[in-house]
Short mmCIF file of C-alpha atoms in Angstrom, two decimals:
data_model
loop_
_atom_site.label_atom_id
_atom_site.label_comp_id
_atom_site.label_asym_id
_atom_site.label_seq_id
_atom_site.Cartn_x
_atom_site.Cartn_y
_atom_site.Cartn_z
CA UNK M 9 -16.21 4.05 -17.39
CA UNK M 10 -14.41 5.08 -14.37
CA UNK M 11 -16.70 8.87 -13.88
CA UNK M 12 -16.89 9.72 -10.45
CA UNK M 13 -19.42 12.89 -10.55
CA UNK M 14 -19.86 15.38 -8.34
CA UNK M 15 -22.38 18.18 -7.48
CA UNK M 16 -22.47 21.42 -7.35
CA UNK M 17 -19.19 22.38 -7.68
CA UNK M 18 -19.75 25.97 -5.37
CA UNK M 19 -21.97 25.81 -2.24
CA UNK M 20 -22.77 29.07 -0.20
CA UNK M 21 -23.91 28.69 3.01
CA UNK M 22 -24.93 30.84 6.38
CA UNK M 23 -23.06 29.93 8.89
CA UNK M 24 -25.69 27.41 11.29
CA UNK M 25 -27.52 25.65 7.99
CA UNK M 26 -26.03 22.25 6.78
CA UNK M 27 -24.01 21.94 3.54
CA UNK M 28 -24.74 18.66 1.25
CA UNK M 29 -22.41 17.38 -1.16
CA UNK M 30 -22.94 14.65 -4.03
CA UNK M 31 -21.24 12.38 -5.98
CA UNK M 32 -22.73 9.24 -8.40
CA UNK M 33 -20.34 6.70 -9.84
CA UNK M 34 -20.12 4.34 -12.70
CA UNK M 35 -18.39 0.99 -11.86
CA UNK M 36 -20.97 -1.38 -9.64
CA UNK M 37 -17.24 -2.73 -8.34
CA UNK M 38 -16.98 0.10 -6.14
CA UNK M 39 -16.15 -0.51 -2.35
CA UNK M 40 -14.43 2.06 -0.37
CA UNK M 41 -16.12 6.28 -0.35
CA UNK M 42 -13.86 8.35 0.78
CA UNK M 43 -14.41 12.00 1.14
CA UNK M 44 -11.36 14.84 1.46
CA UNK M 45 -11.27 17.67 2.77
CA UNK M 46 -8.16 20.58 0.81
CA UNK M 47 -7.74 24.15 3.12
CA UNK M 48 -5.98 26.31 0.55
CA UNK M 49 -2.85 26.07 -0.32
CA UNK M 50 -2.47 22.60 2.17
CA UNK M 51 -3.10 18.34 0.75
CA UNK M 52 -6.57 17.41 0.96
CA UNK M 53 -7.32 15.22 3.54
CA UNK M 54 -9.73 12.49 4.79
CA UNK M 55 -12.63 13.92 6.57
CA UNK M 56 -14.76 11.00 6.96
CA UNK M 57 -15.30 7.31 4.93
CA UNK M 58 -17.53 4.69 4.23
CA UNK M 59 -17.63 0.98 3.17
CA UNK M 60 -20.01 -0.42 0.55
CA UNK M 61 -22.06 -2.68 3.10
CA UNK M 62 -22.35 0.07 5.25
CA UNK M 63 -25.20 2.99 4.33
CA UNK M 64 -24.44 6.01 6.31
CA UNK M 65 -21.78 7.40 8.96
CA UNK M 66 -21.55 9.63 11.14
CA UNK M 67 -19.17 11.61 12.84
CA UNK M 68 -19.96 14.54 15.48
CA UNK M 69 -21.10 17.42 12.31
CA UNK M 70 -20.23 15.47 8.65
CA UNK M 71 -21.63 12.81 7.87
CA UNK M 72 -22.12 10.47 4.98
CA UNK M 73 -24.85 8.30 2.90
CA UNK M 74 -24.11 5.21 0.67
CA UNK M 75 -26.56 3.95 -2.09
CA UNK M 76 -25.33 1.07 -3.54
CA UNK M 77 -27.60 1.02 -5.92
CA UNK M 78 -27.78 3.83 -7.87
CA UNK M 79 -24.24 4.39 -7.52
CA UNK M 80 -24.91 7.68 -5.18
CA UNK M 81 -22.96 8.67 -2.01
CA UNK M 82 -22.77 12.66 0.58
CA UNK M 83 -21.73 14.16 2.41
CA UNK M 84 -24.19 16.68 4.78
CA UNK M 85 -21.86 19.13 6.57
CA UNK M 86 -24.63 20.82 9.82
CA UNK M 87 -24.03 23.79 11.24
CA UNK M 88 -21.72 24.51 9.37
CA UNK M 89 -18.64 26.73 10.41
CA UNK M 90 -16.74 28.99 8.90
CA UNK M 91 -13.62 27.30 9.38
CA UNK M 92 -15.22 24.21 7.28
CA UNK M 93 -14.77 26.64 3.90
CA UNK M 94 -12.92 24.61 1.54
CA UNK M 95 -13.24 22.33 -0.92
CA UNK M 96 -14.10 19.07 -0.49
CA UNK M 97 -13.34 16.00 -2.60
CA UNK M 98 -15.51 12.75 -2.73
CA UNK M 99 -13.46 10.20 -4.25
CA UNK M 100 -14.07 6.46 -4.85
CA UNK M 101 -11.94 3.36 -4.74
CA UNK M 102 -12.49 1.31 -8.33
CA UNK M 103 -10.47 -1.53 -8.98
CA UNK M 104 -7.71 -0.22 -6.83
CA UNK M 105 -7.11 3.34 -8.63
CA UNK M 106 -8.29 6.07 -6.34
CA UNK M 107 -10.48 7.53 -8.95
CA UNK M 108 -12.10 12.00 -7.31
CA UNK M 109 -15.01 14.15 -8.26
CA UNK M 110 -14.15 17.80 -9.35
CA UNK M 111 -14.43 19.57 -6.09
CA UNK M 112 -16.95 21.54 -4.05
CA UNK M 113 -15.78 25.00 -3.28
CA UNK M 114 -17.83 25.53 0.05
CA UNK M 115 -18.00 29.65 0.99
CA UNK M 116 -19.26 28.93 4.60
CA UNK M 117 -20.68 32.95 5.34
CA UNK M 118 -21.20 34.36 8.85
CA UNK U 168 6.74 7.99 12.10
CA UNK U 169 7.47 10.54 9.08
CA UNK U 170 4.37 11.17 6.31
CA UNK U 171 4.26 11.17 2.81
CA UNK U 172 7.37 13.45 2.00
CA UNK U 173 7.87 15.21 -1.89
CA UNK U 174 10.81 17.22 -3.92
CA UNK U 175 11.31 19.37 -4.15
CA UNK U 176 8.46 21.67 -3.03
CA UNK U 177 8.42 24.28 -6.09
CA UNK U 178 10.42 23.98 -9.32
CA UNK U 179 10.94 25.70 -11.89
CA UNK U 180 11.22 25.42 -15.72
CA UNK U 181 12.37 26.51 -18.79
CA UNK U 182 10.19 24.88 -21.50
CA UNK U 183 11.39 21.95 -23.05
CA UNK U 184 13.82 20.69 -20.22
CA UNK U 185 12.95 17.59 -18.47
CA UNK U 186 11.76 17.59 -14.91
CA UNK U 187 11.47 14.64 -12.49
CA UNK U 188 9.61 14.83 -9.14
CA UNK U 189 10.07 12.94 -6.11
CA UNK U 190 7.37 11.19 -4.53
CA UNK U 191 8.66 9.20 -0.56
CA UNK U 192 5.39 6.94 0.69
CA UNK U 193 4.44 6.21 4.28
CA UNK U 194 6.42 2.59 5.05
CA UNK U 195 5.17 0.18 4.54
CA UNK U 196 2.54 1.18 1.94
CA UNK U 197 2.03 -1.05 -1.31
CA UNK U 198 -0.38 1.92 -3.51
CA UNK U 199 0.93 4.46 -4.47
CA UNK U 200 -1.06 7.55 -6.70
CA UNK U 201 0.11 10.55 -8.51
CA UNK U 202 -2.46 12.97 -9.03
CA UNK U 203 -2.23 16.22 -10.63
CA UNK U 204 -3.67 20.02 -9.95
CA UNK U 205 -3.63 22.60 -11.92
CA UNK U 206 -5.04 26.11 -10.26
CA UNK U 207 -7.87 25.95 -8.51
CA UNK U 208 -8.77 22.23 -10.04
CA UNK U 209 -9.73 18.81 -9.74
CA UNK U 210 -7.14 16.10 -8.88
CA UNK U 211 -6.74 14.12 -12.16
CA UNK U 212 -5.58 10.39 -11.70
CA UNK U 213 -2.12 10.48 -13.48
CA UNK U 214 -0.80 6.85 -12.43
CA UNK U 215 -1.03 3.73 -9.82
CA UNK U 216 1.31 1.67 -8.24
CA UNK U 217 0.53 -1.47 -6.52
CA UNK U 218 2.81 -3.57 -4.95
CA UNK U 219 4.48 -5.47 -7.92
CA UNK U 220 1.52 -5.73 -10.20
CA UNK U 221 2.19 -3.57 -12.99
CA UNK U 222 1.43 -0.02 -12.48
CA UNK U 223 -2.10 1.21 -14.28
CA UNK U 224 -0.64 5.08 -16.37
CA UNK U 225 -4.01 4.65 -17.61
CA UNK U 226 -4.65 8.78 -16.80
CA UNK U 227 -1.00 10.32 -18.02
CA UNK U 228 -1.75 12.78 -20.53
CA UNK U 229 0.41 12.30 -23.09
CA UNK U 230 4.07 10.08 -23.51
CA UNK U 231 6.14 12.74 -22.11
CA UNK U 232 4.86 11.63 -18.84
CA UNK U 233 6.17 8.28 -16.87
CA UNK U 234 6.76 7.22 -13.43
CA UNK U 235 8.37 4.81 -11.90
CA UNK U 236 9.17 2.89 -8.65
CA UNK U 237 11.67 1.57 -7.23
CA UNK U 238 11.62 -1.33 -4.78
CA UNK U 239 8.48 -1.10 -3.73
CA UNK U 240 9.20 2.15 -2.30
CA UNK U 241 10.05 5.67 -3.67
CA UNK U 242 8.28 6.97 -7.10
CA UNK U 243 10.01 8.98 -9.43
CA UNK U 244 7.50 10.93 -12.29
CA UNK U 245 9.03 12.21 -15.42
CA UNK U 246 8.16 14.90 -17.27
CA UNK U 247 9.69 15.14 -20.81
CA UNK U 248 9.87 18.37 -23.23
CA UNK U 249 8.13 20.24 -20.18
CA UNK U 250 5.53 22.53 -21.73
CA UNK U 251 3.82 25.60 -20.07
CA UNK U 252 0.11 23.21 -19.64
CA UNK U 253 2.36 21.17 -17.33
CA UNK U 254 2.72 23.36 -14.67
CA UNK U 255 0.56 22.33 -11.65
CA UNK U 256 1.39 20.82 -8.67
CA UNK U 257 1.42 16.99 -8.63
CA UNK U 258 0.17 15.42 -5.62
CA UNK U 259 2.01 11.61 -4.38
CA UNK U 260 -0.97 9.49 -2.55
CA UNK U 261 0.20 6.97 -0.46
CA UNK U 262 -1.99 3.89 1.19
CA UNK U 263 -2.91 0.08 2.30
CA UNK U 264 -5.63 0.17 0.15
CA UNK U 265 -5.38 -3.11 -2.04
CA UNK U 266 -7.40 -3.31 -5.17
CA UNK U 267 -10.55 -5.39 -3.06
CA UNK U 268 -10.70 -2.98 0.32
CA UNK U 269 -9.41 0.59 0.85
CA UNK U 270 -7.70 2.30 3.53
CA UNK U 271 -6.86 5.95 3.91
CA UNK U 272 -4.24 7.38 1.31
CA UNK U 273 -2.60 10.12 2.94
CA UNK U 274 -0.91 12.88 0.75
CA UNK U 275 2.36 14.60 0.31
CA UNK U 276 2.57 18.07 0.64
CA UNK U 277 3.05 18.32 -3.56
CA UNK U 278 5.77 19.61 -5.92
CA UNK U 279 4.27 23.05 -7.48
CA UNK U 280 5.68 22.92 -10.75
CA UNK U 281 6.38 26.23 -13.22
CA UNK U 282 6.93 25.99 -16.36
CA UNK U 283 8.30 29.31 -18.13
#
């Protein structure tokens, strides 16, 4: 199969708390895992990505972890701010095809 | 340089009519993707072009949908005999992605299709 499963579908956090979004993939040949943020009415934009030869990557308040054995990867946002409110999509590159998860609506409340 | 450009931005069409959606990828990007996003939903894969290889059409929902990419650059997504359920935002993305390595895929602003 070529599915990318993403959980949760919605996530509400208090400003300053952390948010975690988890994804699993089915194709063990997948080797590239980007995360996109889509604000209301706008196009998806890359926020961070990780390749299969790396277990963790961090960029300021966001980090991504990858467990190739379990075929899952996660996005971590620390010290959340209202501007982090958006829909987040994980994706996996599966034999050339970029397959997306269903998205997580993150709402950061002040 | 310019990013991924899609036209038109909005399209309203009558049920049963054919529509053509256009995507101009970033120059030099060998991979081009079409996705469909219904209101509040995720990114549904439609079709993928990579260089001169045969496209991956596995996501096209019916034979009313087709796409081509001329000269390895501009792509056109055609929907024949449109139905109301075709109403969605159609997003195009391009990348230097190859099957064995990934790089950032850049999205266009999308075409909002409304079938009335």
